[in-house]
């Protein structure tokens, strides 16, 4: 066996080593992590947008921006852009609250399925 063939075999072995390791240790390959490090911050931000105060503020923002755009007359381009930005943020907060209305039903269905599976019934 010449030197070139040995190098090719060595490279093939190094390429197959991760696959062999995953086959030997499947628990490591399929391990699930609880969450990424930044998810707790995102969850905190999400919860801060779902209370009654952000809901009322965003509803007032939608009404105020709508009135400004309808009855504002001749407003400058900058002011119009700011009104649109406030309107978009208010709509996003309201959308978050509307989505939250539908989540408990899906969570209760998932909890019922989990409870049924854990009790041994199919």
mmCIF file with all atom_site columns, C-alpha atoms in Angstrom:
data_model
loop_
_atom_site.group_PDB
_atom_site.id
_atom_site.type_symbol
_atom_site.label_atom_id
_atom_site.label_alt_id
_atom_site.label_comp_id
_atom_site.label_asym_id
_atom_site.label_entity_id
_atom_site.label_seq_id
_atom_site.pdbx_PDB_ins_code
_atom_site.Cartn_x
_atom_site.Cartn_y
_atom_site.Cartn_z
_atom_site.occupancy
_atom_site.B_iso_or_equiv
_atom_site.pdbx_formal_charge
_atom_site.auth_seq_id
_atom_site.auth_comp_id
_atom_site.auth_asym_id
_atom_site.auth_atom_id
_atom_site.pdbx_PDB_model_num
ATOM 1   C CA . UNK A 1 1   ? 0.000   0.000  0.000  1.00 0.00 ? 1   UNK A CA 1
ATOM 2   C CA . UNK A 1 2   ? 1.513   3.274  -1.043 1.00 0.00 ? 2   UNK A CA 1
ATOM 3   C CA . UNK A 1 3   ? 1.523   6.541  0.886  1.00 0.00 ? 3   UNK A CA 1
ATOM 4   C CA . UNK A 1 4   ? -1.296  8.115  -1.158 1.00 0.00 ? 4   UNK A CA 1
ATOM 5   C CA . UNK A 1 5   ? -3.664  5.213  -0.437 1.00 0.00 ? 5   UNK A CA 1
ATOM 6   C CA . UNK A 1 6   ? -2.915  5.399  3.286  1.00 0.00 ? 6   UNK A CA 1
ATOM 7   C CA . UNK A 1 7   ? -3.755  9.091  3.326  1.00 0.00 ? 7   UNK A CA 1
ATOM 8   C CA . UNK A 1 8   ? -7.066  8.418  1.572  1.00 0.00 ? 8   UNK A CA 1
ATOM 9   C CA . UNK A 1 9   ? -7.960  5.673  4.038  1.00 0.00 ? 9   UNK A CA 1
ATOM 10  C CA . UNK A 1 10  ? -7.035  7.902  6.967  1.00 0.00 ? 10  UNK A CA 1
ATOM 11  C CA . UNK A 1 11  ? -9.190  10.737 5.609  1.00 0.00 ? 11  UNK A CA 1
ATOM 12  C CA . UNK A 1 12  ? -12.101 8.349  5.067  1.00 0.00 ? 12  UNK A CA 1
ATOM 13  C CA . UNK A 1 13  ? -11.740 7.073  8.631  1.00 0.00 ? 13  UNK A CA 1
ATOM 14  C CA . UNK A 1 14  ? -11.762 10.611 10.022 1.00 0.00 ? 14  UNK A CA 1
ATOM 15  C CA . UNK A 1 15  ? -14.862 11.422 7.980  1.00 0.00 ? 15  UNK A CA 1
ATOM 16  C CA . UNK A 1 16  ? -16.687 8.338  9.239  1.00 0.00 ? 16  UNK A CA 1
ATOM 17  C CA . UNK A 1 17  ? -15.680 8.824  12.874 1.00 0.00 ? 17  UNK A CA 1
ATOM 18  C CA . UNK A 1 18  ? -18.519 11.292 13.745 1.00 0.00 ? 18  UNK A CA 1
ATOM 19  C CA . UNK A 1 19  ? -21.085 8.981  12.145 1.00 0.00 ? 19  UNK A CA 1
ATOM 20  C CA . UNK A 1 20  ? -19.777 6.012  14.107 1.00 0.00 ? 20  UNK A CA 1
ATOM 21  C CA . UNK A 1 21  ? -19.822 8.072  17.306 1.00 0.00 ? 21  UNK A CA 1
ATOM 22  C CA . UNK A 1 22  ? -23.469 9.014  16.704 1.00 0.00 ? 22  UNK A CA 1
ATOM 23  C CA . UNK A 1 23  ? -24.369 5.393  16.062 1.00 0.00 ? 23  UNK A CA 1
ATOM 24  C CA . UNK A 1 24  ? -22.561 4.204  19.186 1.00 0.00 ? 24  UNK A CA 1
ATOM 25  C CA . UNK A 1 25  ? -23.980 6.945  21.422 1.00 0.00 ? 25  UNK A CA 1
ATOM 26  C CA . UNK A 1 26  ? -27.537 7.628  20.156 1.00 0.00 ? 26  UNK A CA 1
ATOM 27  C CA . UNK A 1 27  ? -28.563 9.296  23.418 1.00 0.00 ? 27  UNK A CA 1
ATOM 28  C CA . UNK A 1 28  ? -26.028 12.040 22.772 1.00 0.00 ? 28  UNK A CA 1
ATOM 29  C CA . UNK A 1 29  ? -27.212 12.452 19.194 1.00 0.00 ? 29  UNK A CA 1
ATOM 30  C CA . UNK A 1 30  ? -30.865 12.766 20.194 1.00 0.00 ? 30  UNK A CA 1
ATOM 31  C CA . UNK A 1 31  ? -30.405 14.731 23.399 1.00 0.00 ? 31  UNK A CA 1
ATOM 32  C CA . UNK A 1 32  ? -32.859 17.573 23.826 1.00 0.00 ? 32  UNK A CA 1
ATOM 33  C CA . UNK A 1 33  ? -31.789 20.718 25.567 1.00 0.00 ? 33  UNK A CA 1
ATOM 34  C CA . UNK A 1 34  ? -34.233 22.567 27.813 1.00 0.00 ? 34  UNK A CA 1
ATOM 35  C CA . UNK A 1 35  ? -33.749 25.818 25.952 1.00 0.00 ? 35  UNK A CA 1
ATOM 36  C CA . UNK A 1 36  ? -31.296 28.267 24.533 1.00 0.00 ? 36  UNK A CA 1
ATOM 37  C CA . UNK A 1 37  ? -29.667 30.833 26.831 1.00 0.00 ? 37  UNK A CA 1
ATOM 38  C CA . UNK A 1 38  ? -31.504 33.820 25.368 1.00 0.00 ? 38  UNK A CA 1
ATOM 39  C CA . UNK A 1 39  ? -34.990 32.269 25.596 1.00 0.00 ? 39  UNK A CA 1
ATOM 40  C CA . UNK A 1 40  ? -35.574 33.402 29.181 1.00 0.00 ? 40  UNK A CA 1
ATOM 41  C CA . UNK A 1 41  ? -35.114 37.029 28.138 1.00 0.00 ? 41  UNK A CA 1
ATOM 42  C CA . UNK A 1 42  ? -37.481 36.595 25.203 1.00 0.00 ? 42  UNK A CA 1
ATOM 43  C CA . UNK A 1 43  ? -40.063 34.946 27.470 1.00 0.00 ? 43  UNK A CA 1
ATOM 44  C CA . UNK A 1 44  ? -39.828 37.891 29.874 1.00 0.00 ? 44  UNK A CA 1
ATOM 45  C CA . UNK A 1 45  ? -40.296 40.340 27.001 1.00 0.00 ? 45  UNK A CA 1
ATOM 46  C CA . UNK A 1 46  ? -43.265 38.346 25.713 1.00 0.00 ? 46  UNK A CA 1
ATOM 47  C CA . UNK A 1 47  ? -44.923 38.322 29.134 1.00 0.00 ? 47  UNK A CA 1
ATOM 48  C CA . UNK A 1 48  ? -44.450 42.079 29.509 1.00 0.00 ? 48  UNK A CA 1
ATOM 49  C CA . UNK A 1 49  ? -46.544 42.635 26.351 1.00 0.00 ? 49  UNK A CA 1
ATOM 50  C CA . UNK A 1 50  ? -49.470 40.489 27.535 1.00 0.00 ? 50  UNK A CA 1
ATOM 51  C CA . UNK A 1 51  ? -50.763 42.318 30.589 1.00 0.00 ? 51  UNK A CA 1
ATOM 52  C CA . UNK A 1 52  ? -53.788 44.590 30.868 1.00 0.00 ? 52  UNK A CA 1
ATOM 53  C CA . UNK A 1 53  ? -51.734 47.801 30.829 1.00 0.00 ? 53  UNK A CA 1
ATOM 54  C CA . UNK A 1 54  ? -50.051 47.161 27.435 1.00 0.00 ? 54  UNK A CA 1
ATOM 55  C CA . UNK A 1 55  ? -53.430 46.098 26.054 1.00 0.00 ? 55  UNK A CA 1
ATOM 56  C CA . UNK A 1 56  ? -55.100 49.360 27.071 1.00 0.00 ? 56  UNK A CA 1
ATOM 57  C CA . UNK A 1 57  ? -52.145 51.457 25.910 1.00 0.00 ? 57  UNK A CA 1
ATOM 58  C CA . UNK A 1 58  ? -52.055 49.736 22.522 1.00 0.00 ? 58  UNK A CA 1
ATOM 59  C CA . UNK A 1 59  ? -55.819 50.103 22.092 1.00 0.00 ? 59  UNK A CA 1
ATOM 60  C CA . UNK A 1 60  ? -55.543 53.817 22.884 1.00 0.00 ? 60  UNK A CA 1
ATOM 61  C CA . UNK A 1 61  ? -52.638 54.036 20.425 1.00 0.00 ? 61  UNK A CA 1
ATOM 62  C CA . UNK A 1 62  ? -54.690 52.430 17.667 1.00 0.00 ? 62  UNK A CA 1
ATOM 63  C CA . UNK A 1 63  ? -57.629 54.775 18.287 1.00 0.00 ? 63  UNK A CA 1
ATOM 64  C CA . UNK A 1 64  ? -55.379 57.844 18.565 1.00 0.00 ? 64  UNK A CA 1
ATOM 65  C CA . UNK A 1 65  ? -53.385 57.015 15.441 1.00 0.00 ? 65  UNK A CA 1
ATOM 66  C CA . UNK A 1 66  ? -56.537 56.286 13.476 1.00 0.00 ? 66  UNK A CA 1
ATOM 67  C CA . UNK A 1 67  ? -58.055 59.608 14.524 1.00 0.00 ? 67  UNK A CA 1
ATOM 68  C CA . UNK A 1 68  ? -54.814 61.423 13.696 1.00 0.00 ? 68  UNK A CA 1
ATOM 69  C CA . UNK A 1 69  ? -54.661 59.901 10.227 1.00 0.00 ? 69  UNK A CA 1
ATOM 70  C CA . UNK A 1 70  ? -58.349 60.543 9.512  1.00 0.00 ? 70  UNK A CA 1
ATOM 71  C CA . UNK A 1 71  ? -58.784 64.000 11.038 1.00 0.00 ? 71  UNK A CA 1
ATOM 72  C CA . UNK A 1 72  ? -55.156 65.202 11.053 1.00 0.00 ? 72  UNK A CA 1
ATOM 73  C CA . UNK A 1 73  ? -55.376 67.165 7.861  1.00 0.00 ? 73  UNK A CA 1
ATOM 74  C CA . UNK A 1 74  ? -52.032 68.340 6.568  1.00 0.00 ? 74  UNK A CA 1
ATOM 75  C CA . UNK A 1 75  ? -49.394 66.778 8.811  1.00 0.00 ? 75  UNK A CA 1
ATOM 76  C CA . UNK A 1 76  ? -45.722 66.620 7.954  1.00 0.00 ? 76  UNK A CA 1
ATOM 77  C CA . UNK A 1 77  ? -44.110 63.496 6.551  1.00 0.00 ? 77  UNK A CA 1
ATOM 78  C CA . UNK A 1 78  ? -42.099 62.923 9.734  1.00 0.00 ? 78  UNK A CA 1
ATOM 79  C CA . UNK A 1 79  ? -45.174 63.135 11.946 1.00 0.00 ? 79  UNK A CA 1
ATOM 80  C CA . UNK A 1 80  ? -47.088 60.830 9.616  1.00 0.00 ? 80  UNK A CA 1
ATOM 81  C CA . UNK A 1 81  ? -44.225 58.299 9.776  1.00 0.00 ? 81  UNK A CA 1
ATOM 82  C CA . UNK A 1 82  ? -44.188 58.460 13.579 1.00 0.00 ? 82  UNK A CA 1
ATOM 83  C CA . UNK A 1 83  ? -47.956 57.897 13.672 1.00 0.00 ? 83  UNK A CA 1
ATOM 84  C CA . UNK A 1 84  ? -47.549 54.825 11.466 1.00 0.00 ? 84  UNK A CA 1
ATOM 85  C CA . UNK A 1 85  ? -44.771 53.464 13.697 1.00 0.00 ? 85  UNK A CA 1
ATOM 86  C CA . UNK A 1 86  ? -46.934 53.863 16.802 1.00 0.00 ? 86  UNK A CA 1
ATOM 87  C CA . UNK A 1 87  ? -49.842 52.258 14.960 1.00 0.00 ? 87  UNK A CA 1
ATOM 88  C CA . UNK A 1 88  ? -47.768 49.240 13.904 1.00 0.00 ? 88  UNK A CA 1
ATOM 89  C CA . UNK A 1 89  ? -46.403 48.695 17.428 1.00 0.00 ? 89  UNK A CA 1
ATOM 90  C CA . UNK A 1 90  ? -49.907 48.945 18.870 1.00 0.00 ? 90  UNK A CA 1
ATOM 91  C CA . UNK A 1 91  ? -51.241 46.424 16.363 1.00 0.00 ? 91  UNK A CA 1
ATOM 92  C CA . UNK A 1 92  ? -48.386 44.016 17.150 1.00 0.00 ? 92  UNK A CA 1
ATOM 93  C CA . UNK A 1 93  ? -49.163 44.194 20.875 1.00 0.00 ? 93  UNK A CA 1
ATOM 94  C CA . UNK A 1 94  ? -52.860 43.608 20.193 1.00 0.00 ? 94  UNK A CA 1
ATOM 95  C CA . UNK A 1 95  ? -52.023 40.667 17.918 1.00 0.00 ? 95  UNK A CA 1
ATOM 96  C CA . UNK A 1 96  ? -49.980 39.145 20.725 1.00 0.00 ? 96  UNK A CA 1
ATOM 97  C CA . UNK A 1 97  ? -52.966 39.423 23.045 1.00 0.00 ? 97  UNK A CA 1
ATOM 98  C CA . UNK A 1 98  ? -55.353 37.945 20.475 1.00 0.00 ? 98  UNK A CA 1
ATOM 99  C CA . UNK A 1 99  ? -53.043 34.974 19.908 1.00 0.00 ? 99  UNK A CA 1
ATOM 100 C CA . UNK A 1 100 ? -52.908 34.450 23.679 1.00 0.00 ? 100 UNK A CA 1
ATOM 101 C CA . UNK A 1 101 ? -56.696 34.030 23.698 1.00 0.00 ? 101 UNK A CA 1
ATOM 102 C CA . UNK A 1 102 ? -56.378 30.877 21.574 1.00 0.00 ? 102 UNK A CA 1
ATOM 103 C CA . UNK A 1 103 ? -53.357 29.365 23.363 1.00 0.00 ? 103 UNK A CA 1
ATOM 104 C CA . UNK A 1 104 ? -55.026 28.033 26.544 1.00 0.00 ? 104 UNK A CA 1
ATOM 105 C CA . UNK A 1 105 ? -57.310 25.768 24.513 1.00 0.00 ? 105 UNK A CA 1
ATOM 106 C CA . UNK A 1 106 ? -54.391 24.175 22.715 1.00 0.00 ? 106 UNK A CA 1
ATOM 107 C CA . UNK A 1 107 ? -52.443 23.848 25.963 1.00 0.00 ? 107 UNK A CA 1
ATOM 108 C CA . UNK A 1 108 ? -55.342 22.091 27.677 1.00 0.00 ? 108 UNK A CA 1
ATOM 109 C CA . UNK A 1 109 ? -55.682 19.666 24.754 1.00 0.00 ? 109 UNK A CA 1
ATOM 110 C CA . UNK A 1 110 ? -51.957 18.908 24.896 1.00 0.00 ? 110 UNK A CA 1
ATOM 111 C CA . UNK A 1 111 ? -52.155 18.453 28.678 1.00 0.00 ? 111 UNK A CA 1
ATOM 112 C CA . UNK A 1 112 ? -55.118 16.078 28.287 1.00 0.00 ? 112 UNK A CA 1
ATOM 113 C CA . UNK A 1 113 ? -53.244 14.013 25.702 1.00 0.00 ? 113 UNK A CA 1
ATOM 114 C CA . UNK A 1 114 ? -50.172 13.862 27.936 1.00 0.00 ? 114 UNK A CA 1
ATOM 115 C CA . UNK A 1 115 ? -52.260 12.854 30.961 1.00 0.00 ? 115 UNK A CA 1
ATOM 116 C CA . UNK A 1 116 ? -54.034 10.165 28.946 1.00 0.00 ? 116 UNK A CA 1
ATOM 117 C CA . UNK A 1 117 ? -50.774 8.748  27.638 1.00 0.00 ? 117 UNK A CA 1
ATOM 118 C CA . UNK A 1 118 ? -49.133 8.749  31.060 1.00 0.00 ? 118 UNK A CA 1
ATOM 119 C CA . UNK A 1 119 ? -52.089 6.977  32.703 1.00 0.00 ? 119 UNK A CA 1
ATOM 120 C CA . UNK A 1 120 ? -51.750 4.029  30.350 1.00 0.00 ? 120 UNK A CA 1
ATOM 121 C CA . UNK A 1 121 ? -54.921 4.551  28.334 1.00 0.00 ? 121 UNK A CA 1
ATOM 122 C CA . UNK A 1 122 ? -54.622 4.809  24.591 1.00 0.00 ? 122 UNK A CA 1
#
